[in-house]
Tab-separated table of C-alpha atoms in Angstrom:
chain	number	residue	atom	x	y	z
A	160	MET	CA	-31.056	8.034	8.251
A	161	SER	CA	-30.459	6.261	11.531
A	162	TYR	CA	-28.877	7.646	14.673
A	163	THR	CA	-25.926	5.229	14.162
A	164	TYR	CA	-25.334	6.624	10.668
A	165	TRP	CA	-25.205	10.216	11.894
A	166	PHE	CA	-22.946	9.351	14.806
A	167	ILE	CA	-20.458	7.445	12.631
A	168	MET	CA	-20.487	10.172	9.974
A	169	SER	CA	-19.806	12.797	12.651
A	170	VAL	CA	-16.779	10.809	13.794
A	171	TYR	CA	-15.527	10.413	10.214
A	172	ILE	CA	-15.992	14.097	9.368
A	173	THR	CA	-14.037	14.992	12.507
A	174	ILE	CA	-11.270	12.562	11.485
A	175	PHE	CA	-11.127	14.198	8.046
A	176	ALA	CA	-10.901	17.623	9.705
A	177	VAL	CA	-8.086	16.465	12.006
A	178	ILE	CA	-6.133	15.076	9.039
A	179	ALA	CA	-6.685	18.255	7.002
A	180	LEU	CA	-5.507	20.391	9.931
A	181	ASP	CA	-2.474	18.152	10.392
A	182	LEU	CA	-1.530	18.512	6.729
A	183	LEU	CA	-1.968	22.298	6.996
A	184	GLU	CA	0.205	22.339	10.113
A	185	ARG	CA	2.831	20.312	8.254
A	186	HIS	CA	2.733	22.819	5.393
A	187	GLU	CA	3.050	25.804	7.723
A	188	LEU	CA	5.937	24.260	9.671
A	189	GLY	CA	7.903	23.677	6.452
A	190	GLY	CA	11.637	23.929	7.124
A	191	ALA	CA	11.141	23.910	10.900
A	192	LEU	CA	9.636	20.436	10.683
A	193	GLU	CA	12.501	19.180	8.509
A	194	ALA	CA	15.032	20.589	10.970
A	195	ALA	CA	13.234	19.020	13.936
A	196	VAL	CA	12.988	15.650	12.214
A	197	SER	CA	16.665	15.677	11.211
A	198	ASN	CA	17.639	16.173	14.867
A	199	ASN	CA	15.347	13.543	16.313
A	200	ARG	CA	15.128	10.089	14.746
A	201	ARG	CA	12.117	9.023	16.792
A	202	LEU	CA	10.260	12.063	15.519
A	203	LEU	CA	11.269	11.078	11.983
A	204	TYR	CA	9.624	7.661	12.229
A	205	ILE	CA	6.601	9.063	14.091
A	206	HIS	CA	6.103	11.619	11.340
A	207	ILE	CA	6.452	9.097	8.490
A	208	PHE	CA	4.157	6.476	9.950
A	209	LYS	CA	1.630	9.042	11.174
A	210	LEU	CA	1.201	10.290	7.606
A	211	LEU	CA	0.942	6.724	6.298
A	212	CYS	CA	-1.734	5.974	8.906
A	213	GLU	CA	-3.652	9.119	7.926
A	214	MET	CA	-3.718	8.040	4.286
A	215	SER	CA	-4.765	4.572	5.404
A	216	VAL	CA	-7.676	5.784	7.545
A	217	ILE	CA	-8.976	7.955	4.683
A	218	TRP	CA	-9.182	4.825	2.519
A	219	LEU	CA	-10.908	2.856	5.288
A	220	ILE	CA	-13.559	5.580	5.581
A	221	VAL	CA	-14.008	5.558	1.803
A	222	ALA	CA	-14.309	1.754	1.977
A	223	PHE	CA	-16.934	2.043	4.729
A	224	ILE	CA	-19.044	4.509	2.761
A	225	GLY	CA	-18.609	2.408	-0.376
A	226	GLN	CA	-19.912	-0.647	1.441
A	227	ILE	CA	-22.988	1.284	2.602
A	228	PHE	CA	-23.766	2.159	-1.023
A	229	MET	CA	-23.169	-1.442	-2.083
A	230	GLY	CA	-25.510	-2.660	0.631
A	231	TRP	CA	-22.957	-4.716	2.544
A	232	ILE	CA	-23.216	-2.463	5.579
A	233	SER	CA	-26.665	-1.351	6.662
A	234	LEU	CA	-27.254	1.333	9.231
B	76	MET	CA	21.704	-8.393	9.523
B	77	VAL	CA	18.296	-8.579	11.230
B	78	ASP	CA	17.708	-6.030	13.925
B	79	ALA	CA	14.704	-4.707	15.805
B	80	ARG	CA	14.273	-1.678	13.530
B	81	ARG	CA	13.929	-3.824	10.426
B	82	ILE	CA	11.443	-6.109	12.144
B	83	ALA	CA	9.563	-2.989	13.289
B	84	VAL	CA	9.358	-1.706	9.699
B	85	THR	CA	7.979	-5.080	8.571
B	86	ALA	CA	5.495	-5.189	11.455
B	87	VAL	CA	4.261	-1.634	10.925
B	88	THR	CA	3.941	-2.181	7.163
B	89	ALA	CA	1.987	-5.383	7.779
B	90	GLY	CA	-0.243	-3.713	10.384
B	91	LEU	CA	-0.926	-0.766	8.094
B	92	CYS	CA	-1.651	-2.887	5.021
B	93	LEU	CA	-3.713	-5.616	6.716
B	94	PRO	CA	-7.047	-3.748	7.072
B	95	LEU	CA	-6.502	-2.132	3.684
B	96	ALA	CA	-5.979	-5.535	2.064
B	97	LEU	CA	-9.003	-7.009	3.803
B	98	PHE	CA	-11.381	-4.247	2.759
B	99	ALA	CA	-9.895	-3.968	-0.747
B	100	ILE	CA	-10.967	-7.585	-1.279
B	101	VAL	CA	-14.396	-6.917	0.217
B	102	LEU	CA	-15.024	-3.588	-1.530
B	103	VAL	CA	-13.767	-4.284	-5.058
B	104	PRO	CA	-14.077	-8.050	-5.568
B	105	ILE	CA	-13.571	-9.628	-8.978
B	106	PRO	CA	-16.267	-12.236	-9.633
B	107	GLY	CA	-14.757	-15.621	-10.448
B	108	LEU	CA	-11.391	-14.901	-8.877
B	109	PRO	CA	-10.722	-15.937	-5.271
B	110	ALA	CA	-9.548	-13.251	-2.825
B	111	ALA	CA	-8.869	-10.782	-5.657
B	112	SER	CA	-9.485	-7.046	-5.764
B	113	GLY	CA	-9.807	-4.680	-8.705
B	114	PHE	CA	-8.236	-1.833	-6.706
B	115	TRP	CA	-5.422	-3.172	-4.534
B	116	ILE	CA	-4.954	-0.191	-2.227
B	117	PRO	CA	-2.318	-1.735	0.129
B	118	ALA	CA	0.096	-1.847	-2.824
B	119	GLY	CA	0.045	1.958	-2.740
B	120	PHE	CA	1.666	1.664	0.707
B	121	TYR	CA	4.017	-1.305	0.461
B	122	PHE	CA	5.530	-0.150	-2.859
B	123	PRO	CA	6.893	3.093	-1.327
B	124	LEU	CA	7.882	1.258	1.869
B	125	THR	CA	9.838	-1.280	-0.217
B	126	LEU	CA	11.514	1.454	-2.256
B	127	TRP	CA	12.551	3.127	1.012
B	128	PHE	CA	13.423	0.168	3.213
B	129	GLY	CA	14.007	-2.693	0.762
B	130	VAL	CA	12.917	-6.257	1.352
B	131	TRP	CA	11.568	-5.453	4.841
B	132	GLY	CA	8.761	-3.322	3.395
B	133	ALA	CA	7.908	-6.007	0.836
B	134	LEU	CA	7.816	-8.610	3.588
B	135	GLY	CA	5.245	-6.484	5.437
B	136	GLY	CA	3.022	-6.417	2.350
B	137	HIS	CA	3.400	-10.182	2.008
B	138	ILE	CA	2.353	-10.813	5.623
B	139	ALA	CA	-0.606	-8.415	5.334
B	140	THR	CA	-1.916	-10.112	2.209
B	141	PHE	CA	-1.465	-13.561	3.695
B	142	LEU	CA	-3.410	-12.643	6.829
B	143	ALA	CA	-6.116	-10.692	4.956
B	144	MET	CA	-6.837	-13.600	2.654
B	145	GLY	CA	-6.787	-15.934	5.609
B	146	TYR	CA	-9.826	-14.110	6.961
B	147	PHE	CA	-12.028	-15.571	4.283
B	148	GLN	CA	-13.096	-19.030	5.341
B	149	GLY	CA	-13.128	-21.580	2.564
B	150	PHE	CA	-10.021	-20.398	0.765
B	151	THR	CA	-7.224	-22.912	0.730
B	152	LEU	CA	-3.730	-22.246	2.019
B	153	HIS	CA	-2.650	-22.239	-1.616
B	154	VAL	CA	-4.800	-19.168	-2.360
B	155	TRP	CA	-3.369	-17.322	0.637
B	156	LEU	CA	0.208	-18.165	-0.260
B	157	ASP	CA	-0.193	-17.509	-3.962
B	158	GLY	CA	-1.517	-13.969	-3.496
B	159	ALA	CA	0.879	-13.222	-0.667
B	160	ILE	CA	3.922	-14.318	-2.689
B	161	GLY	CA	2.630	-12.246	-5.612
B	162	ASP	CA	2.477	-9.221	-3.318
B	163	PHE	CA	6.067	-9.878	-2.292
B	164	ILE	CA	7.279	-10.280	-5.881
B	165	ALA	CA	5.595	-7.062	-7.123
B	166	PRO	CA	7.389	-4.468	-4.952
B	167	ILE	CA	10.673	-6.388	-5.255
B	168	THR	CA	10.293	-6.192	-9.055
B	169	ALA	CA	9.774	-2.422	-8.778
B	170	LEU	CA	12.845	-2.191	-6.542
B	171	LEU	CA	14.947	-4.153	-9.062
B	172	ILE	CA	13.812	-1.877	-11.902
B	173	PHE	CA	14.861	1.155	-9.846
B	174	LYS	CA	18.254	-0.490	-9.195
B	175	LEU	CA	18.728	-1.386	-12.857
B	176	MET	CA	17.827	2.142	-13.988
B	177	GLY	CA	19.983	3.743	-11.293
B	178	ALA	CA	16.902	5.663	-10.111
B	179	ARG	CA	15.923	6.928	-6.655
B	180	PRO	CA	12.456	6.976	-5.060
B	181	ASP	CA	12.217	10.726	-4.468
B	182	LEU	CA	10.848	11.279	-8.011
B	183	ASP	CA	12.585	14.671	-8.243
B	184	GLN	CA	14.357	13.957	-11.534
B	185	LYS	CA	13.069	12.796	-14.895
B	186	LYS	CA	15.033	9.548	-14.601
B	187	ASN	CA	13.390	8.762	-11.267
B	188	ARG	CA	9.911	9.588	-12.527
B	189	ASN	CA	10.468	7.445	-15.636
B	190	ALA	CA	11.603	4.552	-13.447
B	191	TRP	CA	8.404	4.913	-11.390
B	192	LEU	CA	6.228	5.055	-14.538
B	193	ILE	CA	7.867	1.855	-15.834
B	194	ALA	CA	8.285	-0.033	-12.555
B	195	VAL	CA	4.668	0.194	-11.348
B	196	PRO	CA	2.883	-1.315	-14.381
B	197	VAL	CA	5.635	-3.887	-14.962
B	198	ALA	CA	5.559	-4.992	-11.305
B	199	SER	CA	1.734	-5.132	-11.340
B	200	LEU	CA	1.808	-7.233	-14.503
B	201	VAL	CA	4.405	-9.608	-13.028
B	202	CYS	CA	2.233	-9.969	-9.912
B	203	GLY	CA	-0.887	-10.654	-12.003
B	204	LEU	CA	0.944	-13.186	-14.168
B	205	TRP	CA	2.313	-15.005	-11.115
B	206	VAL	CA	-0.932	-15.117	-9.117
B	207	HIS	CA	-3.245	-16.154	-11.934
B	208	THR	CA	-0.871	-18.569	-13.642
B	209	VAL	CA	-0.419	-20.418	-10.344
B	210	ASN	CA	-4.204	-20.326	-9.814
B	211	LEU	CA	-4.720	-21.722	-13.312
B	212	LEU	CA	-2.111	-24.466	-12.883
B	213	PHE	CA	-3.712	-25.535	-9.594
B	214	GLY	CA	-7.164	-25.547	-11.184
B	215	VAL	CA	-8.486	-22.740	-8.953
B	216	ILE	CA	-9.587	-20.656	-11.973
B	217	THR	CA	-10.585	-21.482	-15.530
B	218	PRO	CA	-8.584	-20.220	-18.567
B	219	PRO	CA	-10.968	-17.330	-19.454
B	220	PHE	CA	-10.518	-15.920	-15.954
B	221	TRP	CA	-6.735	-15.941	-16.368
B	222	TRP	CA	-7.067	-12.995	-18.765
B	223	VAL	CA	-9.557	-11.251	-16.495
B	224	GLY	CA	-7.242	-11.685	-13.516
B	225	VAL	CA	-4.050	-10.565	-15.235
B	226	THR	CA	-5.763	-7.529	-16.797
B	227	THR	CA	-7.496	-6.398	-13.611
B	228	TYR	CA	-4.330	-6.846	-11.535
B	229	PHE	CA	-2.343	-4.915	-14.134
B	230	ILE	CA	-4.815	-2.014	-14.154
B	231	GLY	CA	-6.140	-2.156	-10.572
B	232	ASP	CA	-2.774	-2.505	-8.840
B	233	SER	CA	-1.123	0.105	-11.068
B	234	LEU	CA	-3.921	2.615	-10.410
B	235	ALA	CA	-3.769	2.120	-6.642
B	236	VAL	CA	0.023	2.448	-6.570
B	237	PHE	CA	0.028	5.564	-8.744
B	238	ILE	CA	-2.819	7.253	-6.825
B	239	VAL	CA	-1.535	6.514	-3.303
B	240	GLY	CA	2.173	5.777	-3.775
B	241	THR	CA	3.112	8.810	-5.870
B	242	PRO	CA	2.156	11.496	-3.285
B	243	LEU	CA	3.690	9.385	-0.505
B	244	LEU	CA	7.021	9.132	-2.335
B	245	ARG	CA	7.011	12.806	-3.279
B	246	SER	CA	6.128	14.086	0.184
B	247	LEU	CA	7.901	11.653	2.501
B	248	THR	CA	11.099	10.514	0.759
B	249	LYS	CA	12.958	13.666	1.846
B	250	PHE	CA	12.237	12.661	5.456
B	251	VAL	CA	12.902	8.949	4.993
B	252	LYS	CA	16.306	9.806	3.501
B	253	GLN	CA	17.427	10.825	6.970
B	254	SER	CA	16.773	7.350	8.308
B	255	PRO	CA	19.751	4.972	8.513
B	256	MET	CA	17.420	2.314	7.152
B	257	TYR	CA	16.967	4.143	3.846
B	258	ILE	CA	18.566	1.794	1.341
B	259	TRP	CA	19.794	4.325	-1.228
B	260	ARG	CA	23.109	6.000	-0.534
B	261	ASP	CA	24.739	8.279	-3.123
């Protein structure tokens, strides 16, 4: 495995960890988050699109790894 | 009435779906079909966004598909437009089914869940029929690939929307409801 591979995988694993922690934080906040979002419309949109972006980046990482296995990206 | 918030929803949807569309085509190509994917992941995003924000979400999906297909040199404008219009028609079809069934996108009641279970495959089929019939009529594909295209769009789009769209609708609709742009008012 190349240095590039390990570096990129380290970044991706960290991104996964950040997303997992964010989802845990969201779960722990529960009603407090809903109350905060209902009082602040900017926070509402930030929250919605942040979660959409998190789901999107997970797919992009899956797509990257998939392309390594298919041989379209070589490291 | 067009205002900045609606344009922002379209722009964000397009920005979110663009890389997903591009790499869905690259990662799961369908041999013999131009700019097609067997797992159309951006649909999992623009379906919920259309059910929340109406035509503005669908327009974002349309723009994303148009630009993603435009990346591939050698495809004609027809191929870009055909797929992009198909990806506008699909979420609008799902939205119409929800309207006709009197359902809401929060999937908290049986009626809403049934609407989702019906709307996704029907919309994916309509999209597949549109895209591949136009391709066939313009001579871009041959008749045997029409069946391949319609079947893979029906299955691939439906799978992506169910896998990605369902948790998004279930987890985020309660927040989106608080937005003045949410199109469903009881």
